[in-house]
Amino acid sequence: MQFKQLNQLIYNLNQVVGQETKTAKKLYKIYEKVKPHHEDYQAKVEALRLDNAQVDDKDCLVLSEKGEYRFTKEAIKKLTAQVKELGEKEFEFKPIEVINTNGLEHFTFLEDWTTGITFVKEEEEEL
């Protein structure tokens, strides 16, 4: 799997997790299984941000009034390219075996991330 696919999965899960339904609780359990990979990705992005942040002549970070890293225009361009490159990198992921699949069959974004679910794909209507 690629990190950009993971980010899309996290985005899709965030759209439905938090509701008090059995299906939402199942989706949250799936999120818990991918969470370590997402945290690893976030840590790598933060390391890239730190590497590209502005420093003074003593190699100390230059922070904004809000305590955020400051970046030069060139550093932002470099950081953006590095984050995009990171998104293309692959990581090892074993699909999650789902036993109780009730309610998950319409969440086709889980297809590459799980096994055991028979997805119902709705055909697109022509406009």
JSON list of N, CA and C in Angstrom, two decimals, residues 15-95:
[
{"chain": "A", "resi": 15, "resn": "GLN", "atom": "N", "xyz": [-15.17, 10.39, 7.79]},
{"chain": "A", "resi": 15, "resn": "GLN", "atom": "CA", "xyz": [-16.49, 10.87, 7.37]},
{"chain": "A", "resi": 15, "resn": "GLN", "atom": "C", "xyz": [-17.61, 10.13, 8.10]},
{"chain": "A", "resi": 16, "resn": "VAL", "atom": "N", "xyz": [-17.33, 8.90, 8.56]},
{"chain": "A", "resi": 16, "resn": "VAL", "atom": "CA", "xyz": [-18.40, 8.09, 9.17]},
{"chain": "A", "resi": 16, "resn": "VAL", "atom": "C", "xyz": [-18.14, 7.70, 10.62]},
{"chain": "A", "resi": 17, "resn": "VAL", "atom": "N", "xyz": [-16.89, 7.70, 11.03]},
{"chain": "A", "resi": 17, "resn": "VAL", "atom": "CA", "xyz": [-16.57, 7.32, 12.40]},
{"chain": "A", "resi": 17, "resn": "VAL", "atom": "C", "xyz": [-17.06, 8.42, 13.34]},
{"chain": "A", "resi": 18, "resn": "GLY", "atom": "N", "xyz": [-17.54, 8.02, 14.50]},
{"chain": "A", "resi": 18, "resn": "GLY", "atom": "CA", "xyz": [-18.03, 8.99, 15.47]},
{"chain": "A", "resi": 18, "resn": "GLY", "atom": "C", "xyz": [-19.52, 8.90, 15.66]},
{"chain": "A", "resi": 19, "resn": "GLN", "atom": "N", "xyz": [-20.18, 8.28, 14.70]},
{"chain": "A", "resi": 19, "resn": "GLN", "atom": "CA", "xyz": [-21.61, 8.05, 14.84]},
{"chain": "A", "resi": 19, "resn": "GLN", "atom": "C", "xyz": [-21.80, 6.89, 15.81]},
{"chain": "A", "resi": 20, "resn": "GLU", "atom": "N", "xyz": [-22.92, 6.86, 16.47]},
{"chain": "A", "resi": 20, "resn": "GLU", "atom": "CA", "xyz": [-23.19, 5.80, 17.45]},
{"chain": "A", "resi": 20, "resn": "GLU", "atom": "C", "xyz": [-23.99, 4.67, 16.83]},
{"chain": "A", "resi": 21, "resn": "THR", "atom": "N", "xyz": [-23.44, 4.05, 15.80]},
{"chain": "A", "resi": 21, "resn": "THR", "atom": "CA", "xyz": [-24.08, 2.90, 15.19]},
{"chain": "A", "resi": 21, "resn": "THR", "atom": "C", "xyz": [-23.13, 1.72, 15.26]},
{"chain": "A", "resi": 22, "resn": "LYS", "atom": "N", "xyz": [-23.66, 0.52, 15.09]},
{"chain": "A", "resi": 22, "resn": "LYS", "atom": "CA", "xyz": [-22.82, -0.68, 15.10]},
{"chain": "A", "resi": 22, "resn": "LYS", "atom": "C", "xyz": [-21.82, -0.62, 13.96]},
{"chain": "A", "resi": 23, "resn": "THR", "atom": "N", "xyz": [-22.27, -0.15, 12.80]},
{"chain": "A", "resi": 23, "resn": "THR", "atom": "CA", "xyz": [-21.38, -0.06, 11.64]},
{"chain": "A", "resi": 23, "resn": "THR", "atom": "C", "xyz": [-20.25, 0.93, 11.91]},
{"chain": "A", "resi": 24, "resn": "ALA", "atom": "N", "xyz": [-20.57, 2.07, 12.49]},
{"chain": "A", "resi": 24, "resn": "ALA", "atom": "CA", "xyz": [-19.54, 3.07, 12.81]},
{"chain": "A", "resi": 24, "resn": "ALA", "atom": "C", "xyz": [-18.53, 2.50, 13.79]},
{"chain": "A", "resi": 25, "resn": "LYS", "atom": "N", "xyz": [-19.00, 1.70, 14.73]},
{"chain": "A", "resi": 25, "resn": "LYS", "atom": "CA", "xyz": [-18.09, 1.08, 15.70]},
{"chain": "A", "resi": 25, "resn": "LYS", "atom": "C", "xyz": [-17.15, 0.09, 15.01]},
{"chain": "A", "resi": 26, "resn": "LYS", "atom": "N", "xyz": [-17.67, -0.63, 14.02]},
{"chain": "A", "resi": 26, "resn": "LYS", "atom": "CA", "xyz": [-16.84, -1.56, 13.25]},
{"chain": "A", "resi": 26, "resn": "LYS", "atom": "C", "xyz": [-15.78, -0.78, 12.45]},
{"chain": "A", "resi": 27, "resn": "LEU", "atom": "N", "xyz": [-16.22, 0.32, 11.85]},
{"chain": "A", "resi": 27, "resn": "LEU", "atom": "CA", "xyz": [-15.29, 1.15, 11.09]},
{"chain": "A", "resi": 27, "resn": "LEU", "atom": "C", "xyz": [-14.20, 1.72, 12.00]},
{"chain": "A", "resi": 28, "resn": "TYR", "atom": "N", "xyz": [-14.58, 2.06, 13.23]},
{"chain": "A", "resi": 28, "resn": "TYR", "atom": "CA", "xyz": [-13.58, 2.57, 14.17]},
{"chain": "A", "resi": 28, "resn": "TYR", "atom": "C", "xyz": [-12.56, 1.48, 14.50]},
{"chain": "A", "resi": 29, "resn": "LYS", "atom": "N", "xyz": [-13.00, 0.25, 14.61]},
{"chain": "A", "resi": 29, "resn": "LYS", "atom": "CA", "xyz": [-12.07, -0.85, 14.87]},
{"chain": "A", "resi": 29, "resn": "LYS", "atom": "C", "xyz": [-11.09, -1.02, 13.71]},
{"chain": "A", "resi": 30, "resn": "ILE", "atom": "N", "xyz": [-11.59, -0.83, 12.49]},
{"chain": "A", "resi": 30, "resn": "ILE", "atom": "CA", "xyz": [-10.70, -0.88, 11.32]},
{"chain": "A", "resi": 30, "resn": "ILE", "atom": "C", "xyz": [-9.70, 0.26, 11.40]},
{"chain": "A", "resi": 31, "resn": "TYR", "atom": "N", "xyz": [-10.19, 1.44, 11.76]},
{"chain": "A", "resi": 31, "resn": "TYR", "atom": "CA", "xyz": [-9.29, 2.59, 11.92]},
{"chain": "A", "resi": 31, "resn": "TYR", "atom": "C", "xyz": [-8.18, 2.28, 12.93]},
{"chain": "A", "resi": 32, "resn": "GLU", "atom": "N", "xyz": [-8.55, 1.66, 14.04]},
{"chain": "A", "resi": 32, "resn": "GLU", "atom": "CA", "xyz": [-7.57, 1.33, 15.08]},
{"chain": "A", "resi": 32, "resn": "GLU", "atom": "C", "xyz": [-6.46, 0.42, 14.53]},
{"chain": "A", "resi": 33, "resn": "LYS", "atom": "N", "xyz": [-6.80, -0.42, 13.56]},
{"chain": "A", "resi": 33, "resn": "LYS", "atom": "CA", "xyz": [-5.81, -1.33, 12.97]},
{"chain": "A", "resi": 33, "resn": "LYS", "atom": "C", "xyz": [-4.86, -0.61, 12.02]},
{"chain": "A", "resi": 34, "resn": "VAL", "atom": "N", "xyz": [-5.32, 0.45, 11.37]},
{"chain": "A", "resi": 34, "resn": "VAL", "atom": "CA", "xyz": [-4.45, 1.19, 10.44]},
{"chain": "A", "resi": 34, "resn": "VAL", "atom": "C", "xyz": [-3.78, 2.38, 11.12]},
{"chain": "A", "resi": 35, "resn": "LYS", "atom": "N", "xyz": [-4.22, 2.70, 12.31]},
{"chain": "A", "resi": 35, "resn": "LYS", "atom": "CA", "xyz": [-3.71, 3.87, 13.04]},
{"chain": "A", "resi": 35, "resn": "LYS", "atom": "C", "xyz": [-2.19, 3.88, 13.20]},
{"chain": "A", "resi": 36, "resn": "PRO", "atom": "N", "xyz": [-1.54, 2.75, 13.55]},
{"chain": "A", "resi": 36, "resn": "PRO", "atom": "CA", "xyz": [-0.07, 2.79, 13.68]},
{"chain": "A", "resi": 36, "resn": "PRO", "atom": "C", "xyz": [0.63, 3.21, 12.38]},
{"chain": "A", "resi": 37, "resn": "HIS", "atom": "N", "xyz": [0.08, 2.79, 11.24]},
{"chain": "A", "resi": 37, "resn": "HIS", "atom": "CA", "xyz": [0.67, 3.19, 9.96]},
{"chain": "A", "resi": 37, "resn": "HIS", "atom": "C", "xyz": [0.47, 4.69, 9.72]},
{"chain": "A", "resi": 38, "resn": "HIS", "atom": "N", "xyz": [-0.70, 5.19, 10.10]},
{"chain": "A", "resi": 38, "resn": "HIS", "atom": "CA", "xyz": [-0.98, 6.61, 9.92]},
{"chain": "A", "resi": 38, "resn": "HIS", "atom": "C", "xyz": [-0.09, 7.45, 10.84]},
{"chain": "A", "resi": 39, "resn": "GLU", "atom": "N", "xyz": [0.10, 6.99, 12.06]},
{"chain": "A", "resi": 39, "resn": "GLU", "atom": "CA", "xyz": [0.98, 7.71, 13.00]},
{"chain": "A", "resi": 39, "resn": "GLU", "atom": "C", "xyz": [2.42, 7.71, 12.49]},
{"chain": "A", "resi": 40, "resn": "ASP", "atom": "N", "xyz": [2.85, 6.61, 11.89]},
{"chain": "A", "resi": 40, "resn": "ASP", "atom": "CA", "xyz": [4.19, 6.53, 11.30]},
{"chain": "A", "resi": 40, "resn": "ASP", "atom": "C", "xyz": [4.33, 7.55, 10.17]},
{"chain": "A", "resi": 41, "resn": "TYR", "atom": "N", "xyz": [3.32, 7.63, 9.32]},
{"chain": "A", "resi": 41, "resn": "TYR", "atom": "CA", "xyz": [3.32, 8.60, 8.23]},
{"chain": "A", "resi": 41, "resn": "TYR", "atom": "C", "xyz": [3.38, 10.03, 8.78]},
{"chain": "A", "resi": 42, "resn": "GLN", "atom": "N", "xyz": [2.56, 10.31, 9.78]},
{"chain": "A", "resi": 42, "resn": "GLN", "atom": "CA", "xyz": [2.53, 11.65, 10.37]},
{"chain": "A", "resi": 42, "resn": "GLN", "atom": "C", "xyz": [3.89, 12.02, 10.98]},
{"chain": "A", "resi": 43, "resn": "ALA", "atom": "N", "xyz": [4.54, 11.06, 11.62]},
{"chain": "A", "resi": 43, "resn": "ALA", "atom": "CA", "xyz": [5.86, 11.31, 12.20]},
{"chain": "A", "resi": 43, "resn": "ALA", "atom": "C", "xyz": [6.88, 11.62, 11.10]},
{"chain": "A", "resi": 44, "resn": "LYS", "atom": "N", "xyz": [6.78, 10.93, 9.98]},
{"chain": "A", "resi": 44, "resn": "LYS", "atom": "CA", "xyz": [7.69, 11.19, 8.86]},
{"chain": "A", "resi": 44, "resn": "LYS", "atom": "C", "xyz": [7.45, 12.57, 8.26]},
{"chain": "A", "resi": 45, "resn": "VAL", "atom": "N", "xyz": [6.19, 12.96, 8.15]},
{"chain": "A", "resi": 45, "resn": "VAL", "atom": "CA", "xyz": [5.88, 14.30, 7.65]},
{"chain": "A", "resi": 45, "resn": "VAL", "atom": "C", "xyz": [6.43, 15.35, 8.60]},
{"chain": "A", "resi": 46, "resn": "GLU", "atom": "N", "xyz": [6.26, 15.13, 9.90]},
{"chain": "A", "resi": 46, "resn": "GLU", "atom": "CA", "xyz": [6.76, 16.09, 10.89]},
{"chain": "A", "resi": 46, "resn": "GLU", "atom": "C", "xyz": [8.28, 16.20, 10.82]},
{"chain": "A", "resi": 47, "resn": "ALA", "atom": "N", "xyz": [8.96, 15.09, 10.60]},
{"chain": "A", "resi": 47, "resn": "ALA", "atom": "CA", "xyz": [10.42, 15.12, 10.45]},
{"chain": "A", "resi": 47, "resn": "ALA", "atom": "C", "xyz": [10.82, 15.93, 9.22]},
{"chain": "A", "resi": 48, "resn": "LEU", "atom": "N", "xyz": [10.09, 15.79, 8.14]},
{"chain": "A", "resi": 48, "resn": "LEU", "atom": "CA", "xyz": [10.36, 16.57, 6.93]},
{"chain": "A", "resi": 48, "resn": "LEU", "atom": "C", "xyz": [10.13, 18.06, 7.19]},
{"chain": "A", "resi": 49, "resn": "ARG", "atom": "N", "xyz": [9.05, 18.37, 7.92]},
{"chain": "A", "resi": 49, "resn": "ARG", "atom": "CA", "xyz": [8.77, 19.77, 8.27]},
{"chain": "A", "resi": 49, "resn": "ARG", "atom": "C", "xyz": [9.92, 20.36, 9.09]},
{"chain": "A", "resi": 50, "resn": "LEU", "atom": "N", "xyz": [10.38, 19.60, 10.05]},
{"chain": "A", "resi": 50, "resn": "LEU", "atom": "CA", "xyz": [11.48, 20.05, 10.91]},
{"chain": "A", "resi": 50, "resn": "LEU", "atom": "C", "xyz": [12.76, 20.25, 10.09]},
{"chain": "A", "resi": 51, "resn": "ASP", "atom": "N", "xyz": [13.03, 19.32, 9.18]},
{"chain": "A", "resi": 51, "resn": "ASP", "atom": "CA", "xyz": [14.22, 19.42, 8.34]},
{"chain": "A", "resi": 51, "resn": "ASP", "atom": "C", "xyz": [14.20, 20.65, 7.44]},
{"chain": "A", "resi": 52, "resn": "ASN", "atom": "N", "xyz": [13.02, 21.11, 7.08]},
{"chain": "A", "resi": 52, "resn": "ASN", "atom": "CA", "xyz": [12.90, 22.24, 6.16]},
{"chain": "A", "resi": 52, "resn": "ASN", "atom": "C", "xyz": [12.59, 23.57, 6.85]},
{"chain": "A", "resi": 53, "resn": "ALA", "atom": "N", "xyz": [12.38, 23.53, 8.14]},
{"chain": "A", "resi": 53, "resn": "ALA", "atom": "CA", "xyz": [12.05, 24.75, 8.88]},
{"chain": "A", "resi": 53, "resn": "ALA", "atom": "C", "xyz": [13.24, 25.70, 8.92]},
{"chain": "A", "resi": 54, "resn": "GLN", "atom": "N", "xyz": [12.92, 26.98, 9.05]},
{"chain": "A", "resi": 54, "resn": "GLN", "atom": "CA", "xyz": [13.95, 28.01, 9.14]},
{"chain": "A", "resi": 54, "resn": "GLN", "atom": "C", "xyz": [14.72, 27.90, 10.44]},
{"chain": "A", "resi": 55, "resn": "VAL", "atom": "N", "xyz": [16.03, 28.12, 10.36]},
{"chain": "A", "resi": 55, "resn": "VAL", "atom": "CA", "xyz": [16.87, 28.15, 11.56]},
{"chain": "A", "resi": 55, "resn": "VAL", "atom": "C", "xyz": [17.71, 29.42, 11.53]},
{"chain": "A", "resi": 56, "resn": "ASP", "atom": "N", "xyz": [18.14, 29.83, 12.72]},
{"chain": "A", "resi": 56, "resn": "ASP", "atom": "CA", "xyz": [19.00, 31.02, 12.79]},
{"chain": "A", "resi": 56, "resn": "ASP", "atom": "C", "xyz": [20.45, 30.62, 12.59]},
{"chain": "A", "resi": 57, "resn": "ASP", "atom": "N", "xyz": [21.36, 31.56, 12.78]},
{"chain": "A", "resi": 57, "resn": "ASP", "atom": "CA", "xyz": [22.79, 31.29, 12.55]},
{"chain": "A", "resi": 57, "resn": "ASP", "atom": "C", "xyz": [23.39, 30.30, 13.55]},
{"chain": "A", "resi": 58, "resn": "LYS", "atom": "N", "xyz": [22.67, 29.99, 14.63]},
{"chain": "A", "resi": 58, "resn": "LYS", "atom": "CA", "xyz": [23.13, 29.00, 15.61]},
{"chain": "A", "resi": 58, "resn": "LYS", "atom": "C", "xyz": [22.40, 27.67, 15.45]},
{"chain": "A", "resi": 59, "resn": "ASP", "atom": "N", "xyz": [21.71, 27.52, 14.32]},
{"chain": "A", "resi": 59, "resn": "ASP", "atom": "CA", "xyz": [20.97, 26.30, 13.99]},
{"chain": "A", "resi": 59, "resn": "ASP", "atom": "C", "xyz": [19.79, 26.06, 14.94]},
{"chain": "A", "resi": 60, "resn": "CYS", "atom": "N", "xyz": [19.25, 27.15, 15.51]},
{"chain": "A", "resi": 60, "resn": "CYS", "atom": "CA", "xyz": [18.06, 27.05, 16.36]},
{"chain": "A", "resi": 60, "resn": "CYS", "atom": "C", "xyz": [16.83, 27.37, 15.50]},
{"chain": "A", "resi": 61, "resn": "LEU", "atom": "N", "xyz": [15.74, 26.70, 15.78]},
{"chain": "A", "resi": 61, "resn": "LEU", "atom": "CA", "xyz": [14.52, 26.92, 15.01]},
{"chain": "A", "resi": 61, "resn": "LEU", "atom": "C", "xyz": [14.03, 28.36, 15.15]},
{"chain": "A", "resi": 62, "resn": "VAL", "atom": "N", "xyz": [13.53, 28.89, 14.04]},
{"chain": "A", "resi": 62, "resn": "VAL", "atom": "CA", "xyz": [12.89, 30.19, 14.04]},
{"chain": "A", "resi": 62, "resn": "VAL", "atom": "C", "xyz": [11.39, 29.92, 14.01]},
{"chain": "A", "resi": 63, "resn": "LEU", "atom": "N", "xyz": [10.70, 30.36, 15.06]},
{"chain": "A", "resi": 63, "resn": "LEU", "atom": "CA", "xyz": [9.27, 30.10, 15.16]},
{"chain": "A", "resi": 63, "resn": "LEU", "atom": "C", "xyz": [8.46, 31.38, 14.96]},
{"chain": "A", "resi": 64, "resn": "SER", "atom": "N", "xyz": [7.21, 31.21, 14.52]},
{"chain": "A", "resi": 64, "resn": "SER", "atom": "CA", "xyz": [6.32, 32.35, 14.36]},
{"chain": "A", "resi": 64, "resn": "SER", "atom": "C", "xyz": [5.81, 32.77, 15.74]},
{"chain": "A", "resi": 65, "resn": "GLU", "atom": "N", "xyz": [5.00, 33.84, 15.76]},
{"chain": "A", "resi": 65, "resn": "GLU", "atom": "CA", "xyz": [4.42, 34.31, 17.02]},
{"chain": "A", "resi": 65, "resn": "GLU", "atom": "C", "xyz": [3.55, 33.23, 17.66]},
{"chain": "A", "resi": 66, "resn": "LYS", "atom": "N", "xyz": [2.99, 32.36, 16.84]},
{"chain": "A", "resi": 66, "resn": "LYS", "atom": "CA", "xyz": [2.11, 31.28, 17.34]},
{"chain": "A", "resi": 66, "resn": "LYS", "atom": "C", "xyz": [2.90, 30.03, 17.71]},
{"chain": "A", "resi": 67, "resn": "GLY", "atom": "N", "xyz": [4.21, 30.09, 17.59]},
{"chain": "A", "resi": 67, "resn": "GLY", "atom": "CA", "xyz": [5.04, 28.93, 17.94]},
{"chain": "A", "resi": 67, "resn": "GLY", "atom": "C", "xyz": [5.14, 27.90, 16.83]},
{"chain": "A", "resi": 68, "resn": "GLU", "atom": "N", "xyz": [4.78, 28.28, 15.61]},
{"chain": "A", "resi": 68, "resn": "GLU", "atom": "CA", "xyz": [4.84, 27.35, 14.48]},
{"chain": "A", "resi": 68, "resn": "GLU", "atom": "C", "xyz": [6.15, 27.53, 13.74]},
{"chain": "A", "resi": 69, "resn": "TYR", "atom": "N", "xyz": [6.57, 26.46, 13.05]},
{"chain": "A", "resi": 69, "resn": "TYR", "atom": "CA", "xyz": [7.78, 26.55, 12.24]},
{"chain": "A", "resi": 69, "resn": "TYR", "atom": "C", "xyz": [7.59, 27.62, 11.16]},
{"chain": "A", "resi": 70, "resn": "ARG", "atom": "N", "xyz": [8.69, 28.25, 10.81]},
{"chain": "A", "resi": 70, "resn": "ARG", "atom": "CA", "xyz": [8.68, 29.20, 9.70]},
{"chain": "A", "resi": 70, "resn": "ARG", "atom": "C", "xyz": [9.45, 28.58, 8.56]},
{"chain": "A", "resi": 71, "resn": "PHE", "atom": "N", "xyz": [9.02, 28.88, 7.34]},
{"chain": "A", "resi": 71, "resn": "PHE", "atom": "CA", "xyz": [9.63, 28.31, 6.15]},
{"chain": "A", "resi": 71, "resn": "PHE", "atom": "C", "xyz": [9.91, 29.39, 5.13]},
{"chain": "A", "resi": 72, "resn": "THR", "atom": "N", "xyz": [11.00, 29.22, 4.41]},
{"chain": "A", "resi": 72, "resn": "THR", "atom": "CA", "xyz": [11.25, 30.09, 3.27]},
{"chain": "A", "resi": 72, "resn": "THR", "atom": "C", "xyz": [10.40, 29.57, 2.10]},
{"chain": "A", "resi": 73, "resn": "LYS", "atom": "N", "xyz": [10.28, 30.39, 1.08]},
{"chain": "A", "resi": 73, "resn": "LYS", "atom": "CA", "xyz": [9.52, 29.99, -0.10]},
{"chain": "A", "resi": 73, "resn": "LYS", "atom": "C", "xyz": [10.12, 28.72, -0.71]},
{"chain": "A", "resi": 74, "resn": "GLU", "atom": "N", "xyz": [11.42, 28.67, -0.81]},
{"chain": "A", "resi": 74, "resn": "GLU", "atom": "CA", "xyz": [12.09, 27.50, -1.39]},
{"chain": "A", "resi": 74, "resn": "GLU", "atom": "C", "xyz": [11.92, 26.27, -0.50]},
{"chain": "A", "resi": 75, "resn": "ALA", "atom": "N", "xyz": [11.94, 26.46, 0.82]},
{"chain": "A", "resi": 75, "resn": "ALA", "atom": "CA", "xyz": [11.77, 25.34, 1.74]},
{"chain": "A", "resi": 75, "resn": "ALA", "atom": "C", "xyz": [10.36, 24.75, 1.62]},
{"chain": "A", "resi": 76, "resn": "ILE", "atom": "N", "xyz": [9.36, 25.62, 1.41]},
{"chain": "A", "resi": 76, "resn": "ILE", "atom": "CA", "xyz": [7.98, 25.14, 1.22]},
{"chain": "A", "resi": 76, "resn": "ILE", "atom": "C", "xyz": [7.89, 24.30, -0.05]},
{"chain": "A", "resi": 77, "resn": "LYS", "atom": "N", "xyz": [8.52, 24.77, -1.12]},
{"chain": "A", "resi": 77, "resn": "LYS", "atom": "CA", "xyz": [8.51, 24.01, -2.37]},
{"chain": "A", "resi": 77, "resn": "LYS", "atom": "C", "xyz": [9.17, 22.65, -2.17]},
{"chain": "A", "resi": 78, "resn": "LYS", "atom": "N", "xyz": [10.29, 22.65, -1.48]},
{"chain": "A", "resi": 78, "resn": "LYS", "atom": "CA", "xyz": [11.02, 21.40, -1.23]},
{"chain": "A", "resi": 78, "resn": "LYS", "atom": "C", "xyz": [10.19, 20.47, -0.34]},
{"chain": "A", "resi": 79, "resn": "LEU", "atom": "N", "xyz": [9.61, 21.03, 0.70]},
{"chain": "A", "resi": 79, "resn": "LEU", "atom": "CA", "xyz": [8.79, 20.24, 1.62]},
{"chain": "A", "resi": 79, "resn": "LEU", "atom": "C", "xyz": [7.59, 19.63, 0.90]},
{"chain": "A", "resi": 80, "resn": "THR", "atom": "N", "xyz": [6.93, 20.41, 0.08]},
{"chain": "A", "resi": 80, "resn": "THR", "atom": "CA", "xyz": [5.78, 19.91, -0.68]},
{"chain": "A", "resi": 80, "resn": "THR", "atom": "C", "xyz": [6.18, 18.73, -1.56]},
{"chain": "A", "resi": 81, "resn": "ALA", "atom": "N", "xyz": [7.31, 18.86, -2.24]},
{"chain": "A", "resi": 81, "resn": "ALA", "atom": "CA", "xyz": [7.80, 17.76, -3.09]},
{"chain": "A", "resi": 81, "resn": "ALA", "atom": "C", "xyz": [8.14, 16.53, -2.26]},
{"chain": "A", "resi": 82, "resn": "GLN", "atom": "N", "xyz": [8.76, 16.74, -1.10]},
{"chain": "A", "resi": 82, "resn": "GLN", "atom": "CA", "xyz": [9.13, 15.61, -0.25]},
{"chain": "A", "resi": 82, "resn": "GLN", "atom": "C", "xyz": [7.90, 14.90, 0.32]},
{"chain": "A", "resi": 83, "resn": "VAL", "atom": "N", "xyz": [6.88, 15.65, 0.70]},
{"chain": "A", "resi": 83, "resn": "VAL", "atom": "CA", "xyz": [5.66, 15.05, 1.23]},
{"chain": "A", "resi": 83, "resn": "VAL", "atom": "C", "xyz": [4.94, 14.27, 0.11]},
{"chain": "A", "resi": 84, "resn": "LYS", "atom": "N", "xyz": [4.95, 14.82, -1.09]},
{"chain": "A", "resi": 84, "resn": "LYS", "atom": "CA", "xyz": [4.34, 14.12, -2.23]},
{"chain": "A", "resi": 84, "resn": "LYS", "atom": "C", "xyz": [5.10, 12.82, -2.49]},
{"chain": "A", "resi": 85, "resn": "GLU", "atom": "N", "xyz": [6.41, 12.88, -2.45]},
{"chain": "A", "resi": 85, "resn": "GLU", "atom": "CA", "xyz": [7.24, 11.69, -2.65]},
{"chain": "A", "resi": 85, "resn": "GLU", "atom": "C", "xyz": [6.98, 10.66, -1.56]},
{"chain": "A", "resi": 86, "resn": "LEU", "atom": "N", "xyz": [6.84, 11.11, -0.33]},
{"chain": "A", "resi": 86, "resn": "LEU", "atom": "CA", "xyz": [6.53, 10.22, 0.78]},
{"chain": "A", "resi": 86, "resn": "LEU", "atom": "C", "xyz": [5.18, 9.53, 0.55]},
{"chain": "A", "resi": 87, "resn": "GLY", "atom": "N", "xyz": [4.21, 10.27, 0.04]},
{"chain": "A", "resi": 87, "resn": "GLY", "atom": "CA", "xyz": [2.90, 9.70, -0.24]},
{"chain": "A", "resi": 87, "resn": "GLY", "atom": "C", "xyz": [2.95, 8.56, -1.25]},
{"chain": "A", "resi": 88, "resn": "GLU", "atom": "N", "xyz": [3.92, 8.61, -2.14]},
{"chain": "A", "resi": 88, "resn": "GLU", "atom": "CA", "xyz": [4.08, 7.57, -3.17]},
{"chain": "A", "resi": 88, "resn": "GLU", "atom": "C", "xyz": [4.78, 6.33, -2.63]},
{"chain": "A", "resi": 89, "resn": "LYS", "atom": "N", "xyz": [5.43, 6.47, -1.47]},
{"chain": "A", "resi": 89, "resn": "LYS", "atom": "CA", "xyz": [6.17, 5.33, -0.91]},
{"chain": "A", "resi": 89, "resn": "LYS", "atom": "C", "xyz": [5.22, 4.26, -0.42]},
{"chain": "A", "resi": 90, "resn": "GLU", "atom": "N", "xyz": [5.68, 3.04, -0.52]},
{"chain": "A", "resi": 90, "resn": "GLU", "atom": "CA", "xyz": [4.86, 1.91, -0.10]},
{"chain": "A", "resi": 90, "resn": "GLU", "atom": "C", "xyz": [5.26, 1.46, 1.29]},
{"chain": "A", "resi": 91, "resn": "PHE", "atom": "N", "xyz": [4.29, 0.89, 1.98]},
{"chain": "A", "resi": 91, "resn": "PHE", "atom": "CA", "xyz": [4.55, 0.28, 3.28]},
{"chain": "A", "resi": 91, "resn": "PHE", "atom": "C", "xyz": [3.85, -1.06, 3.29]},
{"chain": "A", "resi": 92, "resn": "GLU", "atom": "N", "xyz": [4.34, -1.93, 4.14]},
{"chain": "A", "resi": 92, "resn": "GLU", "atom": "CA", "xyz": [3.77, -3.28, 4.19]},
{"chain": "A", "resi": 92, "resn": "GLU", "atom": "C", "xyz": [2.48, -3.26, 5.01]},
{"chain": "A", "resi": 93, "resn": "PHE", "atom": "N", "xyz": [1.45, -3.85, 4.44]},
{"chain": "A", "resi": 93, "resn": "PHE", "atom": "CA", "xyz": [0.17, -3.90, 5.12]},
{"chain": "A", "resi": 93, "resn": "PHE", "atom": "C", "xyz": [-0.51, -5.21, 4.80]},
{"chain": "A", "resi": 94, "resn": "LYS", "atom": "N", "xyz": [-0.93, -5.91, 5.84]},
{"chain": "A", "resi": 94, "resn": "LYS", "atom": "CA", "xyz": [-1.68, -7.15, 5.69]},
{"chain": "A", "resi": 94, "resn": "LYS", "atom": "C", "xyz": [-3.16, -6.79, 5.83]},
{"chain": "A", "resi": 95, "resn": "PRO", "atom": "N", "xyz": [-3.97, -7.11, 4.80]},
{"chain": "A", "resi": 95, "resn": "PRO", "atom": "CA", "xyz": [-5.40, -6.77, 4.89]},
{"chain": "A", "resi": 95, "resn": "PRO", "atom": "C", "xyz": [-6.05, -7.30, 6.17]}
]
